[in-house]
Short mmCIF file of C-alpha atoms in Angstrom, two decimals:
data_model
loop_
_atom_site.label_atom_id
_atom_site.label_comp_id
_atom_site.label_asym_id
_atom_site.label_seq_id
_atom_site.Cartn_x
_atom_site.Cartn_y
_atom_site.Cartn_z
CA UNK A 381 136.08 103.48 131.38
CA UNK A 382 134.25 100.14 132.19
CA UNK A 383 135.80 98.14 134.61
CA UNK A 384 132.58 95.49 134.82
CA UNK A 385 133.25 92.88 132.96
CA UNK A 386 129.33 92.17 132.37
CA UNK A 387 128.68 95.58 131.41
CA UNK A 388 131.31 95.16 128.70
CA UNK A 389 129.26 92.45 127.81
CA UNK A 390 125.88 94.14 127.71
CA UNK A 391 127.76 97.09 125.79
CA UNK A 392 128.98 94.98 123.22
CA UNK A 393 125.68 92.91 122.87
CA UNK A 394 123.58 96.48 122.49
CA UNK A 395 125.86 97.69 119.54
CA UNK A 396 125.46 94.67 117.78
CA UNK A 397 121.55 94.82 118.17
CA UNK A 398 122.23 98.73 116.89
CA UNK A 399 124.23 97.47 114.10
CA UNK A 400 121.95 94.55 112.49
CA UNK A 401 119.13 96.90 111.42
CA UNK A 402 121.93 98.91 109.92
CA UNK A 403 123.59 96.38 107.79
CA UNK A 404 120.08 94.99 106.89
CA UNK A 405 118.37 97.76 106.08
CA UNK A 406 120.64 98.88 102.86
CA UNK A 407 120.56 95.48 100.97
CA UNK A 408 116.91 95.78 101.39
CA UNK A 409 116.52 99.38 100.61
CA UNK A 410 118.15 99.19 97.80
CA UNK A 411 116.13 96.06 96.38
CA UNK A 412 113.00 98.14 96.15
CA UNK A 413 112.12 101.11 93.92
CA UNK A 414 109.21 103.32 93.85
CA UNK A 415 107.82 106.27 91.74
CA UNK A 416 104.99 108.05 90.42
CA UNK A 417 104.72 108.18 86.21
CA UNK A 418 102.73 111.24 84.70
CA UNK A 419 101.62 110.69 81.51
CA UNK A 420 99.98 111.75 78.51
CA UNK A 421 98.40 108.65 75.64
CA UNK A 422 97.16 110.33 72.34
CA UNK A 423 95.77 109.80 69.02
CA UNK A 424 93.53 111.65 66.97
CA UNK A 425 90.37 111.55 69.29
CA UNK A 426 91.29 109.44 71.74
CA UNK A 427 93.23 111.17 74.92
CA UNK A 428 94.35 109.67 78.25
CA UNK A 429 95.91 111.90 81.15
CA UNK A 430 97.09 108.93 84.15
CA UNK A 431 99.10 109.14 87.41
CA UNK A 432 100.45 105.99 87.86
CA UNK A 433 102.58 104.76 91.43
CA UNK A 434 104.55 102.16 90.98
CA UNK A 435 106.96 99.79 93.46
CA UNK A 436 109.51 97.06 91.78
CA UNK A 437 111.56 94.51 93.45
CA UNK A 438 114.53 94.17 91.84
CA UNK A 439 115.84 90.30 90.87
CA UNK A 440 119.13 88.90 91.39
CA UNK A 441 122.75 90.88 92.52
CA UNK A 442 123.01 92.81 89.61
CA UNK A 443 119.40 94.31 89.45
CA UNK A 444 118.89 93.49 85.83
CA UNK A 445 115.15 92.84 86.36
CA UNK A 446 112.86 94.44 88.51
CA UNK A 447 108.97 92.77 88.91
CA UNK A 448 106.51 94.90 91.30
CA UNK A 449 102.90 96.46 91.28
CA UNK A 450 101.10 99.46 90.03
CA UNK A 451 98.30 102.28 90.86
CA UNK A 452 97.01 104.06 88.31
CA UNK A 453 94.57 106.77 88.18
CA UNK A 454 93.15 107.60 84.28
CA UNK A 455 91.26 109.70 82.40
CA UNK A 456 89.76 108.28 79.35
CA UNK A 457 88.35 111.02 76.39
CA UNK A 458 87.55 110.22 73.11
CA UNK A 459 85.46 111.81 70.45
CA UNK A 460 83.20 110.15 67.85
CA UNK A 461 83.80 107.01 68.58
CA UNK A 462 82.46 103.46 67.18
CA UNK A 463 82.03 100.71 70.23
CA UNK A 464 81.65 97.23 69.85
CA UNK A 465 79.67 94.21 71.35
CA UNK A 466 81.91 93.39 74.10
CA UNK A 467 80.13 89.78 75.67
CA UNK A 468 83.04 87.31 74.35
CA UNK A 469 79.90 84.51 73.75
CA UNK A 470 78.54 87.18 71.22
CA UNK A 471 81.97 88.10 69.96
CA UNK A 472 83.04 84.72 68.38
CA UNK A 473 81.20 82.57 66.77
CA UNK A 474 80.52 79.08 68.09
CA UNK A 475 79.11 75.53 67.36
CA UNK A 476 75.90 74.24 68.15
CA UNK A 477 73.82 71.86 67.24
CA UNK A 478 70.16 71.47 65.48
CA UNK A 479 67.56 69.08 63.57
CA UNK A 480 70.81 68.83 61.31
CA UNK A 481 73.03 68.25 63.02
CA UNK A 482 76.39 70.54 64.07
CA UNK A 483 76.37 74.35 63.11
CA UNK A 484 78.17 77.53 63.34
CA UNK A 485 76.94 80.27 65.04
CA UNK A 486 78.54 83.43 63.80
CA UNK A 487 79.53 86.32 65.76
CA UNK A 488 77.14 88.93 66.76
CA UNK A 489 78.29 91.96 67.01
CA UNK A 490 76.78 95.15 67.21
CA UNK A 491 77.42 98.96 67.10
CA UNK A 492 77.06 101.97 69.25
CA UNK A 493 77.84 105.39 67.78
CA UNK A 494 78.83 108.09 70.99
CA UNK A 495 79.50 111.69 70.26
CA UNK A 496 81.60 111.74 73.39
CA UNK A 497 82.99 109.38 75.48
CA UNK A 498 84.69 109.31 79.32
CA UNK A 499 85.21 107.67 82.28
CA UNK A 500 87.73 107.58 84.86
CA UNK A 501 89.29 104.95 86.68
CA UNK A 502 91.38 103.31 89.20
CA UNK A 503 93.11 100.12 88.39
CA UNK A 504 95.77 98.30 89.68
CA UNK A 505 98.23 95.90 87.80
CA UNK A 506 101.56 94.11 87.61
CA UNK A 507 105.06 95.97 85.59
CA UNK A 508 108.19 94.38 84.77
CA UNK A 509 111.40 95.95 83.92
CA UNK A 510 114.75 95.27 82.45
CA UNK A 511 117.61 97.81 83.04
CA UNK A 512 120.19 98.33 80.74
CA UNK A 513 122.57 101.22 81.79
CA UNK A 514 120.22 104.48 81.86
CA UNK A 515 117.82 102.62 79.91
CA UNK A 516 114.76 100.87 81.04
CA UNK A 517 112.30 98.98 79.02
CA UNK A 518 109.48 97.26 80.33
CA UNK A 519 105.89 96.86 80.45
CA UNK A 520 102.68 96.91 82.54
CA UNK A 521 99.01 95.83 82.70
CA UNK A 522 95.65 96.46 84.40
CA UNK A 523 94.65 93.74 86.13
CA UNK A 524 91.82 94.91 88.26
CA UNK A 525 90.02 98.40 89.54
CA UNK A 526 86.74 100.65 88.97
CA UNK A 527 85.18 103.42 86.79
CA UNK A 528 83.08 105.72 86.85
CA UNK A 529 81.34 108.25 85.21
CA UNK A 530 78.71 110.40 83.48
CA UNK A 531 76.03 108.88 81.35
CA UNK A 532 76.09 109.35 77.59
CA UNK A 533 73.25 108.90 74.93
CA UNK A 534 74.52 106.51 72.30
CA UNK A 535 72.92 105.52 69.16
CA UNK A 536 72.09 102.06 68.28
CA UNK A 537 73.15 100.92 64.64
CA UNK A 538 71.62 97.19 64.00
CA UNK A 539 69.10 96.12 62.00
CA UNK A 540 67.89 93.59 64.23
CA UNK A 541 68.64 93.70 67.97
CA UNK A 542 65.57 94.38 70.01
CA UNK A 543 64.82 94.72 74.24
CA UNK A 544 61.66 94.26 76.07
CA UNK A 545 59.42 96.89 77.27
CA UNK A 546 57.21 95.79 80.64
CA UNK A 547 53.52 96.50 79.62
CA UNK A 548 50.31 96.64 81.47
CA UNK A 549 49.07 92.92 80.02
CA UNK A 550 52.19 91.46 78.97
CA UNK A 551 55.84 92.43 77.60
CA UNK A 552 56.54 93.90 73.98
CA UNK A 553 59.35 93.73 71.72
CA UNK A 554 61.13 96.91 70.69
CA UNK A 555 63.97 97.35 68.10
CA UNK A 556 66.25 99.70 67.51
CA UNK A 557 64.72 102.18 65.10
CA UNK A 558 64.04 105.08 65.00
CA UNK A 559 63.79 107.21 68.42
CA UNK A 560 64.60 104.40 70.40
CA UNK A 561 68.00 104.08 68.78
CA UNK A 562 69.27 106.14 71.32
CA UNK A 563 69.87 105.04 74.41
CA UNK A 564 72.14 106.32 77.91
CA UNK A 565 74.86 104.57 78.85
CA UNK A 566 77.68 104.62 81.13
CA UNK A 567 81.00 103.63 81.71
CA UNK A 568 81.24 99.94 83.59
CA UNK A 569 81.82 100.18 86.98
CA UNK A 570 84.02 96.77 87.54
CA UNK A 571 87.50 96.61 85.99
CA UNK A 572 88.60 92.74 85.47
CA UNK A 573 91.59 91.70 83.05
CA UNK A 574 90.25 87.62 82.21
CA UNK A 575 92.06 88.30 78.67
CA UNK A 576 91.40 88.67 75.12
CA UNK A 577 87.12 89.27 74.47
CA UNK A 578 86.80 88.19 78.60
CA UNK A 579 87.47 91.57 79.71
CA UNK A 580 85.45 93.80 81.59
CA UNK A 581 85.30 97.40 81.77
CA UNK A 582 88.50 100.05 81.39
CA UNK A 583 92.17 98.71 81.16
CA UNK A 584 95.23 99.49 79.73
CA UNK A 585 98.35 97.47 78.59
CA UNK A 586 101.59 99.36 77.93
CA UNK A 587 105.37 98.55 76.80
CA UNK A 588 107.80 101.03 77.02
CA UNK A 589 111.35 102.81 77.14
CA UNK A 590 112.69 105.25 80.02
CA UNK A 591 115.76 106.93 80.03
CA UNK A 592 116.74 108.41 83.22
CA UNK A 593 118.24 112.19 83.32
CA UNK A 594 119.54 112.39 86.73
CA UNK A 595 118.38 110.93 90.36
CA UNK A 596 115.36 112.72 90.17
CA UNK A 597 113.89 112.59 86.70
CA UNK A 598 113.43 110.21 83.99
CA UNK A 599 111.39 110.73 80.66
CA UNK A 600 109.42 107.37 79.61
CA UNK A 601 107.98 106.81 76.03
CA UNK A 602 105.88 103.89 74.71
CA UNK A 603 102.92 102.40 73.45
CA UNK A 604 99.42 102.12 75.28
CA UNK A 605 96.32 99.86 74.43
CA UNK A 606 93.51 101.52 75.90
CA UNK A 607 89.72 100.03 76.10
CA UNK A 608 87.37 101.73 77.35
CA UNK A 609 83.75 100.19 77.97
CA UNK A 610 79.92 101.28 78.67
CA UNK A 611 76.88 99.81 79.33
CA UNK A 612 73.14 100.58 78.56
CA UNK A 613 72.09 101.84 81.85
CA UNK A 614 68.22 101.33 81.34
CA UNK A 615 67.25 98.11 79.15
CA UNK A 616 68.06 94.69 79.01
CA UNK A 617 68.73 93.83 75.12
CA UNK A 618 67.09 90.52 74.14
CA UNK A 619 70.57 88.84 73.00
CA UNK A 620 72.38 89.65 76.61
CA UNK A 621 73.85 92.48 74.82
CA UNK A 622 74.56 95.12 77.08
CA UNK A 623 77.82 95.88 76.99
CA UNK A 624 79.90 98.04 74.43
CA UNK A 625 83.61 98.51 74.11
CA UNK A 626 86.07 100.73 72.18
CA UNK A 627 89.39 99.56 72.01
CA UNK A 628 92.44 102.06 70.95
CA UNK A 629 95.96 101.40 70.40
CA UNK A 630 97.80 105.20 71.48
CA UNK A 631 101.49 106.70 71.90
CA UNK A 632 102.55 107.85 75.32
CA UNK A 633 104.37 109.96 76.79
CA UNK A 634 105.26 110.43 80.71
CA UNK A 635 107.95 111.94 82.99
CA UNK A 636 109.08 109.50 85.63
CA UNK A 637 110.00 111.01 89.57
CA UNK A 638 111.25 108.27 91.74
CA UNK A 639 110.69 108.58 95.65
CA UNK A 640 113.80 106.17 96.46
CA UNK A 641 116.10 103.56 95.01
#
């Protein structure tokens, strides 16, 4: 028993420091969820393994909507592929002005056949989710990361782009024809969402549905838009146009393990 009155006191005072973390850790606790998605995109030619970590706050008393961040680590493959001028200034056309007056420019764009394409990256991005019951639907985008990997000869079809060649006297014009349609590339390094024809490098955009089995497991199903983007690694086209991009549209499919809710 305590008969000092102060140490009743201190007693009291050191349960209720004891207790606060206590009480304030579950409302917090439970406000956050985190998890790792493995998944699977497809279509013909086009595959994309990913591990992708994810943490969500989740909004308001009843935890309808969660908003958080992700991690995700890809693997882009795809086979005979067709990419595309990616520069947004040579993807649109634009007006300008001569002796004339007022013009259009059209678009330039350009093709690079690759036998093979892939790259991996690391990106991170933002997710949203609504929960209804055991159902969750949401969606996700890359916002920022890197790529990398292994160079790939392309081949050049356009009738007239060109790049310089350094000489001994002075610099000389080269088109793509013959040999010198082919050219390495390789994935760009720098992954930054600026939207629409602004966007650099190797992101993906996603919507989808999950539907949680028990505590442990959930399966998630979706849609996945997928670009994937190289570079000629030696010249310097004449038009600025070094960068190529492929852009697929792929289903998905991923199982869902959450480390705590």
């Amino acid at each position: 028993m305590l008969h000092d009155p102060y140490m009743k006191k201190y007693v009291l005072f050191a349960c209720i420091l004891l207790g606060v973390p206590a009480l304030a850790q579950k409302p917090v606790s439970s406000r956050v969820m985190a998890g790792m998605d493995a998944g699977f995109a497809f279509k013909k030619d086009n595959y994309a393994p990913s591990l992708t970590y994810f943490q969500l706050l989740n909004i308001g008393n009843r935890s309808l909507l969660s908003i958080g961040w992700t991690a995700r680590l890809a693997k882009f493959y795809g086979d005979n592929l067709n990419l595309y001028t990616a520069p947004a200034r040579l993807t649109r056309g634009t007006t300008g002005f001569d002796a004339l007056g007022p013009s259009l420019k059209t678009a330039n764009i350009d093709t690079v056949r690759l036998d093979f394409v892939s790259n991996t990256s690391l990106n991170f991005g933002i997710r949203a989710e609504v929960h209804l019951g055991p159902v969750d639907l949401g969606g996700s985008a890359d916002i920022l990361g890197l790529a990398f990997g292994k160079s790939r000869i392309g081949r050049v079809i356009s009738s007239s782009g060109s790049y310089k060649v350094a000489g001994a006297k002075t610099d000389s014009t080269v088109f793509f024809t013959g040999d010198n349609r082919y050219q390495r590339m390789r994935p760009t390094g720098i992954n930054l969402r600026l939207l629409g024809d602004n966007d650099i490098g190797n992101l993906a955009t996603e919507v989808y549905a999950r539907i949680h089995i028990n505590q442990r497991l959930s399966i998630k199903g979706g849609y996945q838009w997928q670009t994937a983007e190289m570079y000629f690694r030696d010249i310097s086209p004449t038009d600025g146009n070094k960068r190529y991009r492929h852009r697929v549209g792929m289903s998905f499919l991923a199982l869902t393990f959450p480390f705590f809710n």
